[in-house]
Structures are given as structure tokens and as C-alpha cells.
mmCIF file with all atom_site columns, C-alpha atoms in Angstrom:
data_model
loop_
_atom_site.group_PDB
_atom_site.id
_atom_site.type_symbol
_atom_site.label_atom_id
_atom_site.label_alt_id
_atom_site.label_comp_id
_atom_site.label_asym_id
_atom_site.label_entity_id
_atom_site.label_seq_id
_atom_site.pdbx_PDB_ins_code
_atom_site.Cartn_x
_atom_site.Cartn_y
_atom_site.Cartn_z
_atom_site.occupancy
_atom_site.B_iso_or_equiv
_atom_site.pdbx_formal_charge
_atom_site.auth_seq_id
_atom_site.auth_comp_id
_atom_site.auth_asym_id
_atom_site.auth_atom_id
_atom_site.pdbx_PDB_model_num
ATOM 1   C CA . UNK C 1 1   ? 3.300   32.990  58.401  1.00 0.00 ? 1409 UNK C CA 1
ATOM 2   C CA . UNK C 1 2   ? -0.143  34.604  57.732  1.00 0.00 ? 1410 UNK C CA 1
ATOM 3   C CA . UNK C 1 3   ? 0.646   34.827  54.016  1.00 0.00 ? 1411 UNK C CA 1
ATOM 4   C CA . UNK C 1 4   ? 1.612   31.124  53.919  1.00 0.00 ? 1412 UNK C CA 1
ATOM 5   C CA . UNK C 1 5   ? -1.643  30.147  55.574  1.00 0.00 ? 1413 UNK C CA 1
ATOM 6   C CA . UNK C 1 6   ? -3.641  32.146  53.015  1.00 0.00 ? 1414 UNK C CA 1
ATOM 7   C CA . UNK C 1 7   ? -1.843  30.243  50.092  1.00 0.00 ? 1415 UNK C CA 1
ATOM 8   C CA . UNK C 1 8   ? -3.061  26.843  51.290  1.00 0.00 ? 1416 UNK C CA 1
ATOM 9   C CA . UNK C 1 9   ? -6.645  25.596  50.534  1.00 0.00 ? 1417 UNK C CA 1
ATOM 10  C CA . UNK C 1 10  ? -8.729  23.966  53.113  1.00 0.00 ? 1418 UNK C CA 1
ATOM 11  C CA . UNK C 1 11  ? -9.901  20.398  52.668  1.00 0.00 ? 1419 UNK C CA 1
ATOM 12  C CA . UNK C 1 12  ? -13.436 21.560  51.876  1.00 0.00 ? 1420 UNK C CA 1
ATOM 13  C CA . UNK C 1 13  ? -12.202 23.980  49.202  1.00 0.00 ? 1421 UNK C CA 1
ATOM 14  C CA . UNK C 1 14  ? -10.017 21.279  47.621  1.00 0.00 ? 1422 UNK C CA 1
ATOM 15  C CA . UNK C 1 15  ? -13.019 18.934  47.452  1.00 0.00 ? 1423 UNK C CA 1
ATOM 16  C CA . UNK C 1 16  ? -15.131 21.655  45.852  1.00 0.00 ? 1424 UNK C CA 1
ATOM 17  C CA . UNK C 1 17  ? -12.435 22.384  43.211  1.00 0.00 ? 1425 UNK C CA 1
ATOM 18  C CA . UNK C 1 18  ? -12.143 18.671  42.447  1.00 0.00 ? 1426 UNK C CA 1
ATOM 19  C CA . UNK C 1 19  ? -15.890 18.460  41.867  1.00 0.00 ? 1427 UNK C CA 1
ATOM 20  C CA . UNK C 1 20  ? -15.780 21.468  39.514  1.00 0.00 ? 1428 UNK C CA 1
ATOM 21  C CA . UNK C 1 21  ? -12.901 19.934  37.545  1.00 0.00 ? 1429 UNK C CA 1
ATOM 22  C CA . UNK C 1 22  ? -14.725 16.609  37.219  1.00 0.00 ? 1430 UNK C CA 1
ATOM 23  C CA . UNK C 1 23  ? -17.878 18.333  35.987  1.00 0.00 ? 1431 UNK C CA 1
ATOM 24  C CA . UNK C 1 24  ? -15.883 20.254  33.367  1.00 0.00 ? 1432 UNK C CA 1
ATOM 25  C CA . UNK C 1 25  ? -14.317 17.020  32.060  1.00 0.00 ? 1433 UNK C CA 1
ATOM 26  C CA . UNK C 1 26  ? -17.753 15.440  31.850  1.00 0.00 ? 1434 UNK C CA 1
ATOM 27  C CA . UNK C 1 27  ? -19.101 18.431  29.902  1.00 0.00 ? 1435 UNK C CA 1
ATOM 28  C CA . UNK C 1 28  ? -16.164 18.275  27.463  1.00 0.00 ? 1436 UNK C CA 1
ATOM 29  C CA . UNK C 1 29  ? -16.719 14.546  26.916  1.00 0.00 ? 1437 UNK C CA 1
ATOM 30  C CA . UNK C 1 30  ? -20.442 15.054  26.285  1.00 0.00 ? 1438 UNK C CA 1
ATOM 31  C CA . UNK C 1 31  ? -19.698 17.853  23.809  1.00 0.00 ? 1439 UNK C CA 1
ATOM 32  C CA . UNK C 1 32  ? -17.242 15.631  21.950  1.00 0.00 ? 1440 UNK C CA 1
ATOM 33  C CA . UNK C 1 33  ? -19.842 12.865  21.693  1.00 0.00 ? 1441 UNK C CA 1
ATOM 34  C CA . UNK C 1 34  ? -22.428 15.342  20.427  1.00 0.00 ? 1442 UNK C CA 1
ATOM 35  C CA . UNK C 1 35  ? -20.007 16.606  17.770  1.00 0.00 ? 1443 UNK C CA 1
ATOM 36  C CA . UNK C 1 36  ? -19.408 13.048  16.536  1.00 0.00 ? 1444 UNK C CA 1
ATOM 37  C CA . UNK C 1 37  ? -23.126 12.271  16.484  1.00 0.00 ? 1445 UNK C CA 1
ATOM 38  C CA . UNK C 1 38  ? -23.936 15.465  14.601  1.00 0.00 ? 1446 UNK C CA 1
ATOM 39  C CA . UNK C 1 39  ? -21.149 14.760  12.092  1.00 0.00 ? 1447 UNK C CA 1
ATOM 40  C CA . UNK C 1 40  ? -22.587 11.298  11.501  1.00 0.00 ? 1448 UNK C CA 1
ATOM 41  C CA . UNK C 1 41  ? -26.052 12.695  10.901  1.00 0.00 ? 1449 UNK C CA 1
ATOM 42  C CA . UNK C 1 42  ? -24.611 15.266  8.502   1.00 0.00 ? 1450 UNK C CA 1
ATOM 43  C CA . UNK C 1 43  ? -22.774 12.595  6.498   1.00 0.00 ? 1451 UNK C CA 1
ATOM 44  C CA . UNK C 1 44  ? -25.863 10.394  6.388   1.00 0.00 ? 1452 UNK C CA 1
ATOM 45  C CA . UNK C 1 45  ? -27.968 13.314  5.219   1.00 0.00 ? 1453 UNK C CA 1
ATOM 46  C CA . UNK C 1 46  ? -25.439 14.172  2.521   1.00 0.00 ? 1454 UNK C CA 1
ATOM 47  C CA . UNK C 1 47  ? -25.389 10.577  1.282   1.00 0.00 ? 1455 UNK C CA 1
ATOM 48  C CA . UNK C 1 48  ? -29.155 10.511  1.279   1.00 0.00 ? 1456 UNK C CA 1
ATOM 49  C CA . UNK C 1 49  ? -29.245 13.687  -0.737  1.00 0.00 ? 1457 UNK C CA 1
ATOM 50  C CA . UNK C 1 50  ? -26.719 12.241  -3.202  1.00 0.00 ? 1458 UNK C CA 1
ATOM 51  C CA . UNK C 1 51  ? -28.799 9.099   -3.599  1.00 0.00 ? 1459 UNK C CA 1
ATOM 52  C CA . UNK C 1 52  ? -31.933 11.163  -4.144  1.00 0.00 ? 1460 UNK C CA 1
ATOM 53  C CA . UNK C 1 53  ? -30.104 13.240  -6.729  1.00 0.00 ? 1461 UNK C CA 1
ATOM 54  C CA . UNK C 1 54  ? -28.917 10.141  -8.553  1.00 0.00 ? 1462 UNK C CA 1
ATOM 55  C CA . UNK C 1 55  ? -32.399 8.643   -8.373  1.00 0.00 ? 1463 UNK C CA 1
ATOM 56  C CA . UNK C 1 56  ? -33.863 11.860  -9.749  1.00 0.00 ? 1464 UNK C CA 1
ATOM 57  C CA . UNK C 1 57  ? -31.223 12.030  -12.531 1.00 0.00 ? 1465 UNK C CA 1
ATOM 58  C CA . UNK C 1 58  ? -30.324 8.423   -13.416 1.00 0.00 ? 1466 UNK C CA 1
ATOM 59  C CA . UNK C 1 59  ? -28.949 9.439   -16.783 1.00 0.00 ? 1467 UNK C CA 1
ATOM 60  C CA . UNK C 1 60  ? -25.869 11.105  -15.328 1.00 0.00 ? 1468 UNK C CA 1
ATOM 61  C CA . UNK C 1 61  ? -24.805 8.067   -13.321 1.00 0.00 ? 1469 UNK C CA 1
ATOM 62  C CA . UNK C 1 62  ? -25.810 5.643   -16.015 1.00 0.00 ? 1470 UNK C CA 1
ATOM 63  C CA . UNK C 1 63  ? -23.795 7.547   -18.566 1.00 0.00 ? 1471 UNK C CA 1
ATOM 64  C CA . UNK C 1 64  ? -20.649 7.346   -16.453 1.00 0.00 ? 1472 UNK C CA 1
ATOM 65  C CA . UNK C 1 65  ? -21.084 3.731   -15.378 1.00 0.00 ? 1473 UNK C CA 1
ATOM 66  C CA . UNK C 1 66  ? -22.146 2.330   -18.717 1.00 0.00 ? 1474 UNK C CA 1
ATOM 67  C CA . UNK C 1 67  ? -20.287 4.523   -21.137 1.00 0.00 ? 1475 UNK C CA 1
ATOM 68  C CA . UNK C 1 68  ? -17.781 1.826   -22.119 1.00 0.00 ? 1476 UNK C CA 1
ATOM 69  C CA . UNK C 1 69  ? -20.363 -0.998  -22.476 1.00 0.00 ? 1477 UNK C CA 1
ATOM 70  C CA . UNK C 1 70  ? -22.464 1.287   -24.660 1.00 0.00 ? 1478 UNK C CA 1
ATOM 71  C CA . UNK C 1 71  ? -19.448 1.934   -26.884 1.00 0.00 ? 1479 UNK C CA 1
ATOM 72  C CA . UNK C 1 72  ? -18.844 -1.806  -27.157 1.00 0.00 ? 1480 UNK C CA 1
ATOM 73  C CA . UNK C 1 73  ? -22.500 -2.402  -27.886 1.00 0.00 ? 1481 UNK C CA 1
ATOM 74  C CA . UNK C 1 74  ? -22.374 0.220   -30.632 1.00 0.00 ? 1482 UNK C CA 1
ATOM 75  C CA . UNK C 1 75  ? -19.328 -1.493  -32.124 1.00 0.00 ? 1483 UNK C CA 1
ATOM 76  C CA . UNK C 1 76  ? -21.113 -4.827  -31.985 1.00 0.00 ? 1484 UNK C CA 1
ATOM 77  C CA . UNK C 1 77  ? -24.118 -3.264  -33.668 1.00 0.00 ? 1485 UNK C CA 1
ATOM 78  C CA . UNK C 1 78  ? -21.873 -1.918  -36.407 1.00 0.00 ? 1486 UNK C CA 1
ATOM 79  C CA . UNK C 1 79  ? -20.369 -5.375  -36.856 1.00 0.00 ? 1487 UNK C CA 1
ATOM 80  C CA . UNK C 1 80  ? -23.893 -6.719  -36.870 1.00 0.00 ? 1488 UNK C CA 1
ATOM 81  C CA . UNK C 1 81  ? -24.620 -4.715  -39.998 1.00 0.00 ? 1489 UNK C CA 1
ATOM 82  C CA . UNK C 1 82  ? -21.703 -6.307  -41.877 1.00 0.00 ? 1490 UNK C CA 1
ATOM 83  C CA . UNK C 1 83  ? -22.606 -10.014 -42.227 1.00 0.00 ? 1491 UNK C CA 1
ATOM 84  C CA . UNK C 1 84  ? -23.506 -9.642  -45.882 1.00 0.00 ? 1492 UNK C CA 1
ATOM 85  C CA . UNK C 1 85  ? -20.131 -8.037  -46.640 1.00 0.00 ? 1493 UNK C CA 1
ATOM 86  C CA . UNK C 1 86  ? -18.327 -10.725 -44.672 1.00 0.00 ? 1494 UNK C CA 1
ATOM 87  C CA . UNK C 1 87  ? -20.222 -13.437 -46.504 1.00 0.00 ? 1495 UNK C CA 1
ATOM 88  C CA . UNK C 1 88  ? -19.258 -11.935 -49.831 1.00 0.00 ? 1496 UNK C CA 1
ATOM 89  C CA . UNK C 1 89  ? -15.630 -11.732 -48.757 1.00 0.00 ? 1497 UNK C CA 1
ATOM 90  C CA . UNK C 1 90  ? -15.713 -15.326 -47.535 1.00 0.00 ? 1498 UNK C CA 1
ATOM 91  C CA . UNK C 1 91  ? -17.257 -16.479 -50.816 1.00 0.00 ? 1499 UNK C CA 1
ATOM 92  C CA . UNK C 1 92  ? -14.613 -14.599 -52.779 1.00 0.00 ? 1500 UNK C CA 1
ATOM 93  C CA . UNK C 1 93  ? -11.817 -15.986 -50.604 1.00 0.00 ? 1501 UNK C CA 1
ATOM 94  C CA . UNK C 1 94  ? -12.998 -19.501 -51.413 1.00 0.00 ? 1502 UNK C CA 1
ATOM 95  C CA . UNK C 1 95  ? -12.119 -19.098 -55.102 1.00 0.00 ? 1503 UNK C CA 1
ATOM 96  C CA . UNK C 1 96  ? -9.192  -16.683 -54.775 1.00 0.00 ? 1504 UNK C CA 1
ATOM 97  C CA . UNK C 1 97  ? -7.161  -18.187 -51.914 1.00 0.00 ? 1505 UNK C CA 1
ATOM 98  C CA . UNK C 1 98  ? -5.200  -21.445 -51.844 1.00 0.00 ? 1506 UNK C CA 1
ATOM 99  C CA . UNK C 1 99  ? -7.203  -24.537 -50.959 1.00 0.00 ? 1507 UNK C CA 1
ATOM 100 C CA . UNK C 1 100 ? -4.576  -25.358 -48.342 1.00 0.00 ? 1508 UNK C CA 1
ATOM 101 C CA . UNK C 1 101 ? -0.897  -25.020 -47.492 1.00 0.00 ? 1509 UNK C CA 1
ATOM 102 C CA . UNK C 1 102 ? 0.916   -25.097 -50.821 1.00 0.00 ? 1510 UNK C CA 1
ATOM 103 C CA . UNK C 1 103 ? 4.107   -27.177 -50.789 1.00 0.00 ? 1511 UNK C CA 1
ATOM 104 C CA . UNK C 1 104 ? 7.372   -26.348 -52.533 1.00 0.00 ? 1512 UNK C CA 1
ATOM 105 C CA . UNK C 1 105 ? 7.492   -29.018 -55.232 1.00 0.00 ? 1513 UNK C CA 1
ATOM 106 C CA . UNK C 1 106 ? 11.230  -28.620 -55.701 1.00 0.00 ? 1514 UNK C CA 1
ATOM 107 C CA . UNK C 1 107 ? 11.517  -30.720 -52.538 1.00 0.00 ? 1515 UNK C CA 1
ATOM 108 C CA . UNK C 1 108 ? 9.622   -33.655 -54.110 1.00 0.00 ? 1516 UNK C CA 1
ATOM 109 C CA . UNK C 1 109 ? 10.263  -36.194 -56.867 1.00 0.00 ? 1517 UNK C CA 1
ATOM 110 C CA . UNK C 1 110 ? 8.165   -38.374 -59.204 1.00 0.00 ? 1518 UNK C CA 1
ATOM 111 C CA . UNK C 1 111 ? 5.306   -35.891 -59.358 1.00 0.00 ? 1519 UNK C CA 1
ATOM 112 C CA . UNK C 1 112 ? 1.902   -36.708 -60.827 1.00 0.00 ? 1520 UNK C CA 1
ATOM 113 C CA . UNK C 1 113 ? -1.522  -35.053 -61.048 1.00 0.00 ? 1521 UNK C CA 1
ATOM 114 C CA . UNK C 1 114 ? -4.829  -36.879 -60.527 1.00 0.00 ? 1522 UNK C CA 1
ATOM 115 C CA . UNK C 1 115 ? -8.163  -35.231 -61.339 1.00 0.00 ? 1523 UNK C CA 1
ATOM 116 C CA . UNK C 1 116 ? -11.139 -36.827 -59.581 1.00 0.00 ? 1524 UNK C CA 1
ATOM 117 C CA . UNK C 1 117 ? -14.249 -35.802 -61.499 1.00 0.00 ? 1525 UNK C CA 1
ATOM 118 C CA . UNK C 1 118 ? -16.670 -37.232 -58.942 1.00 0.00 ? 1526 UNK C CA 1
ATOM 119 C CA . UNK C 1 119 ? -15.079 -35.281 -56.094 1.00 0.00 ? 1527 UNK C CA 1
ATOM 120 C CA . UNK C 1 120 ? -14.219 -32.186 -58.160 1.00 0.00 ? 1528 UNK C CA 1
ATOM 121 C CA . UNK C 1 121 ? -10.727 -32.300 -56.666 1.00 0.00 ? 1529 UNK C CA 1
ATOM 122 C CA . UNK C 1 122 ? -7.200  -32.270 -58.080 1.00 0.00 ? 1530 UNK C CA 1
ATOM 123 C CA . UNK C 1 123 ? -4.545  -34.253 -56.219 1.00 0.00 ? 1531 UNK C CA 1
ATOM 124 C CA . UNK C 1 124 ? -0.859  -33.484 -56.664 1.00 0.00 ? 1532 UNK C CA 1
ATOM 125 C CA . UNK C 1 125 ? 1.215   -36.511 -55.700 1.00 0.00 ? 1533 UNK C CA 1
ATOM 126 C CA . UNK C 1 126 ? 4.829   -37.464 -55.095 1.00 0.00 ? 1534 UNK C CA 1
ATOM 127 C CA . UNK C 1 127 ? 5.682   -41.148 -55.492 1.00 0.00 ? 1535 UNK C CA 1
ATOM 128 C CA . UNK C 1 128 ? 1.961   -41.881 -55.451 1.00 0.00 ? 1536 UNK C CA 1
ATOM 129 C CA . UNK C 1 129 ? 1.357   -40.066 -52.158 1.00 0.00 ? 1537 UNK C CA 1
ATOM 130 C CA . UNK C 1 130 ? -0.878  -36.977 -52.103 1.00 0.00 ? 1538 UNK C CA 1
ATOM 131 C CA . UNK C 1 131 ? 1.014   -33.864 -51.037 1.00 0.00 ? 1539 UNK C CA 1
ATOM 132 C CA . UNK C 1 132 ? -1.555  -31.228 -52.026 1.00 0.00 ? 1540 UNK C CA 1
ATOM 133 C CA . UNK C 1 133 ? -5.292  -31.248 -52.747 1.00 0.00 ? 1541 UNK C CA 1
ATOM 134 C CA . UNK C 1 134 ? -7.114  -28.517 -54.682 1.00 0.00 ? 1542 UNK C CA 1
ATOM 135 C CA . UNK C 1 135 ? -10.797 -27.809 -55.110 1.00 0.00 ? 1543 UNK C CA 1
ATOM 136 C CA . UNK C 1 136 ? -11.700 -27.698 -58.818 1.00 0.00 ? 1544 UNK C CA 1
ATOM 137 C CA . UNK C 1 137 ? -14.436 -27.413 -61.427 1.00 0.00 ? 1545 UNK C CA 1
ATOM 138 C CA . UNK C 1 138 ? -14.402 -29.714 -64.431 1.00 0.00 ? 1546 UNK C CA 1
ATOM 139 C CA . UNK C 1 139 ? -16.567 -29.604 -67.562 1.00 0.00 ? 1547 UNK C CA 1
ATOM 140 C CA . UNK C 1 140 ? -20.335 -29.620 -67.525 1.00 0.00 ? 1548 UNK C CA 1
ATOM 141 C CA . UNK C 1 141 ? -22.052 -32.667 -68.990 1.00 0.00 ? 1549 UNK C CA 1
ATOM 142 C CA . UNK C 1 142 ? -18.876 -34.726 -68.578 1.00 0.00 ? 1550 UNK C CA 1
ATOM 143 C CA . UNK C 1 143 ? -17.026 -32.448 -71.022 1.00 0.00 ? 1551 UNK C CA 1
ATOM 144 C CA . UNK C 1 144 ? -13.579 -32.986 -69.468 1.00 0.00 ? 1552 UNK C CA 1
ATOM 145 C CA . UNK C 1 145 ? -11.853 -35.854 -71.304 1.00 0.00 ? 1553 UNK C CA 1
ATOM 146 C CA . UNK C 1 146 ? -10.933 -38.858 -69.171 1.00 0.00 ? 1554 UNK C CA 1
ATOM 147 C CA . UNK C 1 147 ? -7.590  -40.507 -69.691 1.00 0.00 ? 1555 UNK C CA 1
ATOM 148 C CA . UNK C 1 148 ? -3.855  -40.164 -69.184 1.00 0.00 ? 1556 UNK C CA 1
ATOM 149 C CA . UNK C 1 149 ? -2.034  -37.043 -70.339 1.00 0.00 ? 1557 UNK C CA 1
ATOM 150 C CA . UNK C 1 150 ? 1.074   -34.961 -69.595 1.00 0.00 ? 1558 UNK C CA 1
ATOM 151 C CA . UNK C 1 151 ? 1.627   -31.321 -68.688 1.00 0.00 ? 1559 UNK C CA 1
ATOM 152 C CA . UNK C 1 152 ? 2.494   -29.244 -71.770 1.00 0.00 ? 1560 UNK C CA 1
ATOM 153 C CA . UNK C 1 153 ? 2.746   -25.501 -72.514 1.00 0.00 ? 1561 UNK C CA 1
ATOM 154 C CA . UNK C 1 154 ? 1.600   -22.732 -70.213 1.00 0.00 ? 1562 UNK C CA 1
ATOM 155 C CA . UNK C 1 155 ? 0.832   -19.008 -70.181 1.00 0.00 ? 1563 UNK C CA 1
ATOM 156 C CA . UNK C 1 156 ? -0.289  -16.210 -67.898 1.00 0.00 ? 1564 UNK C CA 1
ATOM 157 C CA . UNK C 1 157 ? -3.577  -15.225 -69.583 1.00 0.00 ? 1565 UNK C CA 1
ATOM 158 C CA . UNK C 1 158 ? -5.921  -16.005 -72.460 1.00 0.00 ? 1566 UNK C CA 1
ATOM 159 C CA . UNK C 1 159 ? -9.301  -14.721 -73.582 1.00 0.00 ? 1567 UNK C CA 1
ATOM 160 C CA . UNK C 1 160 ? -11.874 -16.529 -75.728 1.00 0.00 ? 1568 UNK C CA 1
ATOM 161 C CA . UNK C 1 161 ? -14.051 -13.896 -77.376 1.00 0.00 ? 1569 UNK C CA 1
ATOM 162 C CA . UNK C 1 162 ? -16.597 -16.453 -78.589 1.00 0.00 ? 1570 UNK C CA 1
ATOM 163 C CA . UNK C 1 163 ? -17.235 -17.572 -75.006 1.00 0.00 ? 1571 UNK C CA 1
ATOM 164 C CA . UNK C 1 164 ? -16.830 -14.091 -73.549 1.00 0.00 ? 1572 UNK C CA 1
ATOM 165 C CA . UNK C 1 165 ? -14.430 -15.440 -70.923 1.00 0.00 ? 1573 UNK C CA 1
ATOM 166 C CA . UNK C 1 166 ? -10.734 -15.968 -70.370 1.00 0.00 ? 1574 UNK C CA 1
ATOM 167 C CA . UNK C 1 167 ? -8.537  -17.117 -67.494 1.00 0.00 ? 1575 UNK C CA 1
ATOM 168 C CA . UNK C 1 168 ? -5.169  -16.607 -65.841 1.00 0.00 ? 1576 UNK C CA 1
ATOM 169 C CA . UNK C 1 169 ? -2.295  -19.057 -65.286 1.00 0.00 ? 1577 UNK C CA 1
ATOM 170 C CA . UNK C 1 170 ? -3.242  -21.679 -67.842 1.00 0.00 ? 1578 UNK C CA 1
ATOM 171 C CA . UNK C 1 171 ? -1.397  -24.995 -68.209 1.00 0.00 ? 1579 UNK C CA 1
ATOM 172 C CA . UNK C 1 172 ? -2.213  -27.274 -71.137 1.00 0.00 ? 1580 UNK C CA 1
ATOM 173 C CA . UNK C 1 173 ? -2.654  -31.034 -70.708 1.00 0.00 ? 1581 UNK C CA 1
ATOM 174 C CA . UNK C 1 174 ? -4.369  -31.910 -74.010 1.00 0.00 ? 1582 UNK C CA 1
ATOM 175 C CA . UNK C 1 175 ? -5.076  -29.740 -77.080 1.00 0.00 ? 1583 UNK C CA 1
ATOM 176 C CA . UNK C 1 176 ? -7.375  -26.919 -75.971 1.00 0.00 ? 1584 UNK C CA 1
ATOM 177 C CA . UNK C 1 177 ? -7.961  -28.479 -72.542 1.00 0.00 ? 1585 UNK C CA 1
ATOM 178 C CA . UNK C 1 178 ? -6.263  -26.599 -69.754 1.00 0.00 ? 1586 UNK C CA 1
ATOM 179 C CA . UNK C 1 179 ? -5.838  -26.195 -66.036 1.00 0.00 ? 1587 UNK C CA 1
ATOM 180 C CA . UNK C 1 180 ? -6.474  -22.527 -65.255 1.00 0.00 ? 1588 UNK C CA 1
ATOM 181 C CA . UNK C 1 181 ? -7.907  -20.011 -62.787 1.00 0.00 ? 1589 UNK C CA 1
ATOM 182 C CA . UNK C 1 182 ? -11.580 -19.214 -62.402 1.00 0.00 ? 1590 UNK C CA 1
ATOM 183 C CA . UNK C 1 183 ? -12.749 -17.265 -65.475 1.00 0.00 ? 1591 UNK C CA 1
ATOM 184 C CA . UNK C 1 184 ? -11.874 -13.645 -66.176 1.00 0.00 ? 1592 UNK C CA 1
ATOM 185 C CA . UNK C 1 185 ? -13.112 -10.987 -68.529 1.00 0.00 ? 1593 UNK C CA 1
ATOM 186 C CA . UNK C 1 186 ? -10.896 -9.711  -71.359 1.00 0.00 ? 1594 UNK C CA 1
ATOM 187 C CA . UNK C 1 187 ? -8.266  -8.434  -68.933 1.00 0.00 ? 1595 UNK C CA 1
ATOM 188 C CA . UNK C 1 188 ? -6.031  -10.498 -66.666 1.00 0.00 ? 1596 UNK C CA 1
ATOM 189 C CA . UNK C 1 189 ? -7.179  -10.358 -63.058 1.00 0.00 ? 1597 UNK C CA 1
ATOM 190 C CA . UNK C 1 190 ? -10.714 -9.302  -64.039 1.00 0.00 ? 1598 UNK C CA 1
ATOM 191 C CA . UNK C 1 191 ? -12.295 -12.329 -62.364 1.00 0.00 ? 1599 UNK C CA 1
ATOM 192 C CA . UNK C 1 192 ? -15.970 -13.117 -62.791 1.00 0.00 ? 1600 UNK C CA 1
ATOM 193 C CA . UNK C 1 193 ? -17.339 -13.660 -59.290 1.00 0.00 ? 1601 UNK C CA 1
ATOM 194 C CA . UNK C 1 194 ? -20.449 -15.525 -60.438 1.00 0.00 ? 1602 UNK C CA 1
ATOM 195 C CA . UNK C 1 195 ? -18.206 -18.085 -62.159 1.00 0.00 ? 1603 UNK C CA 1
ATOM 196 C CA . UNK C 1 196 ? -15.819 -18.262 -59.227 1.00 0.00 ? 1604 UNK C CA 1
ATOM 197 C CA . UNK C 1 197 ? -18.693 -19.170 -56.930 1.00 0.00 ? 1605 UNK C CA 1
ATOM 198 C CA . UNK C 1 198 ? -19.306 -22.313 -59.009 1.00 0.00 ? 1606 UNK C CA 1
ATOM 199 C CA . UNK C 1 199 ? -15.942 -23.748 -58.002 1.00 0.00 ? 1607 UNK C CA 1
ATOM 200 C CA . UNK C 1 200 ? -16.359 -27.262 -56.641 1.00 0.00 ? 1608 UNK C CA 1
ATOM 201 C CA . UNK C 1 201 ? -18.983 -28.310 -59.187 1.00 0.00 ? 1609 UNK C CA 1
ATOM 202 C CA . UNK C 1 202 ? -18.882 -28.959 -62.955 1.00 0.00 ? 1610 UNK C CA 1
ATOM 203 C CA . UNK C 1 203 ? -18.995 -25.534 -64.613 1.00 0.00 ? 1611 UNK C CA 1
ATOM 204 C CA . UNK C 1 204 ? -16.533 -25.292 -67.524 1.00 0.00 ? 1612 UNK C CA 1
ATOM 205 C CA . UNK C 1 205 ? -16.572 -26.310 -71.179 1.00 0.00 ? 1613 UNK C CA 1
ATOM 206 C CA . UNK C 1 206 ? -14.004 -29.012 -70.445 1.00 0.00 ? 1614 UNK C CA 1
ATOM 207 C CA . UNK C 1 207 ? -11.049 -27.280 -68.793 1.00 0.00 ? 1615 UNK C CA 1
ATOM 208 C CA . UNK C 1 208 ? -10.197 -27.788 -65.128 1.00 0.00 ? 1616 UNK C CA 1
ATOM 209 C CA . UNK C 1 209 ? -10.688 -24.619 -63.109 1.00 0.00 ? 1617 UNK C CA 1
ATOM 210 C CA . UNK C 1 210 ? -8.735  -23.910 -59.924 1.00 0.00 ? 1618 UNK C CA 1
ATOM 211 C CA . UNK C 1 211 ? -8.728  -21.089 -57.381 1.00 0.00 ? 1619 UNK C CA 1
ATOM 212 C CA . UNK C 1 212 ? -6.669  -18.095 -58.464 1.00 0.00 ? 1620 UNK C CA 1
ATOM 213 C CA . UNK C 1 213 ? -3.904  -18.856 -55.958 1.00 0.00 ? 1621 UNK C CA 1
ATOM 214 C CA . UNK C 1 214 ? -3.883  -22.580 -56.789 1.00 0.00 ? 1622 UNK C CA 1
ATOM 215 C CA . UNK C 1 215 ? -3.763  -21.882 -60.531 1.00 0.00 ? 1623 UNK C CA 1
ATOM 216 C CA . UNK C 1 216 ? -0.789  -19.579 -60.016 1.00 0.00 ? 1624 UNK C CA 1
ATOM 217 C CA . UNK C 1 217 ? 0.952   -22.169 -57.827 1.00 0.00 ? 1625 UNK C CA 1
ATOM 218 C CA . UNK C 1 218 ? 0.220   -24.929 -60.388 1.00 0.00 ? 1626 UNK C CA 1
ATOM 219 C CA . UNK C 1 219 ? 1.563   -22.697 -63.186 1.00 0.00 ? 1627 UNK C CA 1
ATOM 220 C CA . UNK C 1 220 ? 4.769   -21.983 -61.259 1.00 0.00 ? 1628 UNK C CA 1
ATOM 221 C CA . UNK C 1 221 ? 5.402   -25.395 -59.712 1.00 0.00 ? 1629 UNK C CA 1
ATOM 222 C CA . UNK C 1 222 ? 4.224   -28.263 -61.949 1.00 0.00 ? 1630 UNK C CA 1
ATOM 223 C CA . UNK C 1 223 ? 6.982   -29.207 -64.425 1.00 0.00 ? 1631 UNK C CA 1
ATOM 224 C CA . UNK C 1 224 ? 6.316   -29.865 -68.082 1.00 0.00 ? 1632 UNK C CA 1
ATOM 225 C CA . UNK C 1 225 ? 5.966   -33.593 -68.738 1.00 0.00 ? 1633 UNK C CA 1
ATOM 226 C CA . UNK C 1 226 ? 4.307   -34.343 -65.383 1.00 0.00 ? 1634 UNK C CA 1
ATOM 227 C CA . UNK C 1 227 ? 1.775   -37.202 -65.830 1.00 0.00 ? 1635 UNK C CA 1
ATOM 228 C CA . UNK C 1 228 ? -1.926  -36.283 -65.533 1.00 0.00 ? 1636 UNK C CA 1
ATOM 229 C CA . UNK C 1 229 ? -4.711  -38.800 -64.910 1.00 0.00 ? 1637 UNK C CA 1
ATOM 230 C CA . UNK C 1 230 ? -8.355  -37.770 -65.244 1.00 0.00 ? 1638 UNK C CA 1
ATOM 231 C CA . UNK C 1 231 ? -10.989 -40.218 -64.049 1.00 0.00 ? 1639 UNK C CA 1
#
């Protein structure tokens, strides 16, 4: 019985133990709050240090953030140095490429060719309706003969030594008067750019010049005997 009495706490002792336990819980809670506060200050300080580092060395951040835009800008600058080349290519394309979408003339009947000297254009027609229009250069000083003719012989290249020029894909419509490409040198395909750039204005000695692609198409597609009107 004495041992059992010693194992039980009195009411005053139980109250004291409860107070101790409560204080310990309060201390633990305060410590936890302090840990969180200190962690927050540490993070804030680290971020501040990072910002100061970036501010002190802007090149590092700028290099990472703007690396791609700088590459694009460099590419744009490189393209910016090319306009002259592009202009030359565009000028060359004007007298080498087709004027438009070239039709397959085997699908058409009653073909005719009209040369408009005022417009410097050649119109290929079917049953009187225009199916293809080509930019051209006729003779200077009204040297291209007006009138009605027919398509005659043709060839792939000629060279006139007295004039120092030739042409590719020629098609005769009257005597020495031809449809042909922009002028060449002695060799086929050796086109004279300065002459090609005149396309669209009177520039020949009487022949009708066409772009290289149009002259080739005309050579391949226009049948012999097709009527030609020049006015």
C-alpha cells in the first residue's frame, strides 16, 4: 500500500508538471517561428546578393537573355548588306524568267501573234483572245517593220559579228527580222546583262527581243505559219 501511494502524484505536483509541459510547447513553437523567420531573411539576403551581382555584371545576364535576339539581329544585318545583290538578281530575273505563266499551246487552236510597239508587248492569242502576254523590245527609231507576216524558220543560236551580238532561240517572221532572246555574245547562253536590262523599251536593230525563257517557249511552242501582226 505504501508503494502504491508513492506512485501517485498529488494534485499540486500534477499542476506543476502541466505548467512545465505547456512552457516547453510554447518554447518549441517560438523556436519554430524563429527558424522560419531566419530562413526568410536568409533567402531575401541571397536574392539581394544575386540582384547586386547581376547589377554589377549586367553582361552575363544580358548575354543569356538576349543571345537569340542578337543572333537574329546579326542575321538581319547580314541581309541588310545584300540589297545590291538582290537588286541585281531581280533585274536579271526580269529578262531571264518568263513574263508570266506560260500556257501549253497544244491545247489551243487558231493561234496568232500581235506585237504592240507602243506597249512593247507581244500578245499570243487563240481565236482572237489573249492567252499569254510577253514583255518585249522592238527596234530603235521605229526599225521594226509594221505589217502582217507569218512565222517561218527557227534556230537555237546566231551571232552577228558586225554588230558584236547574237541571240538564242530565234524565230523568223520576215527576212532578217526575228523574235529572239535578249542579246548574247559569240556563245549561246552568254547573255549581255546591259542589253537585257533594256527589255521593255525599243533597243534592237529591228528584231523583237523577248526574255530568255519566253524566247525559248516561243521557239518551242509557236507553229510555223502562225500569223503575226506588228502595229
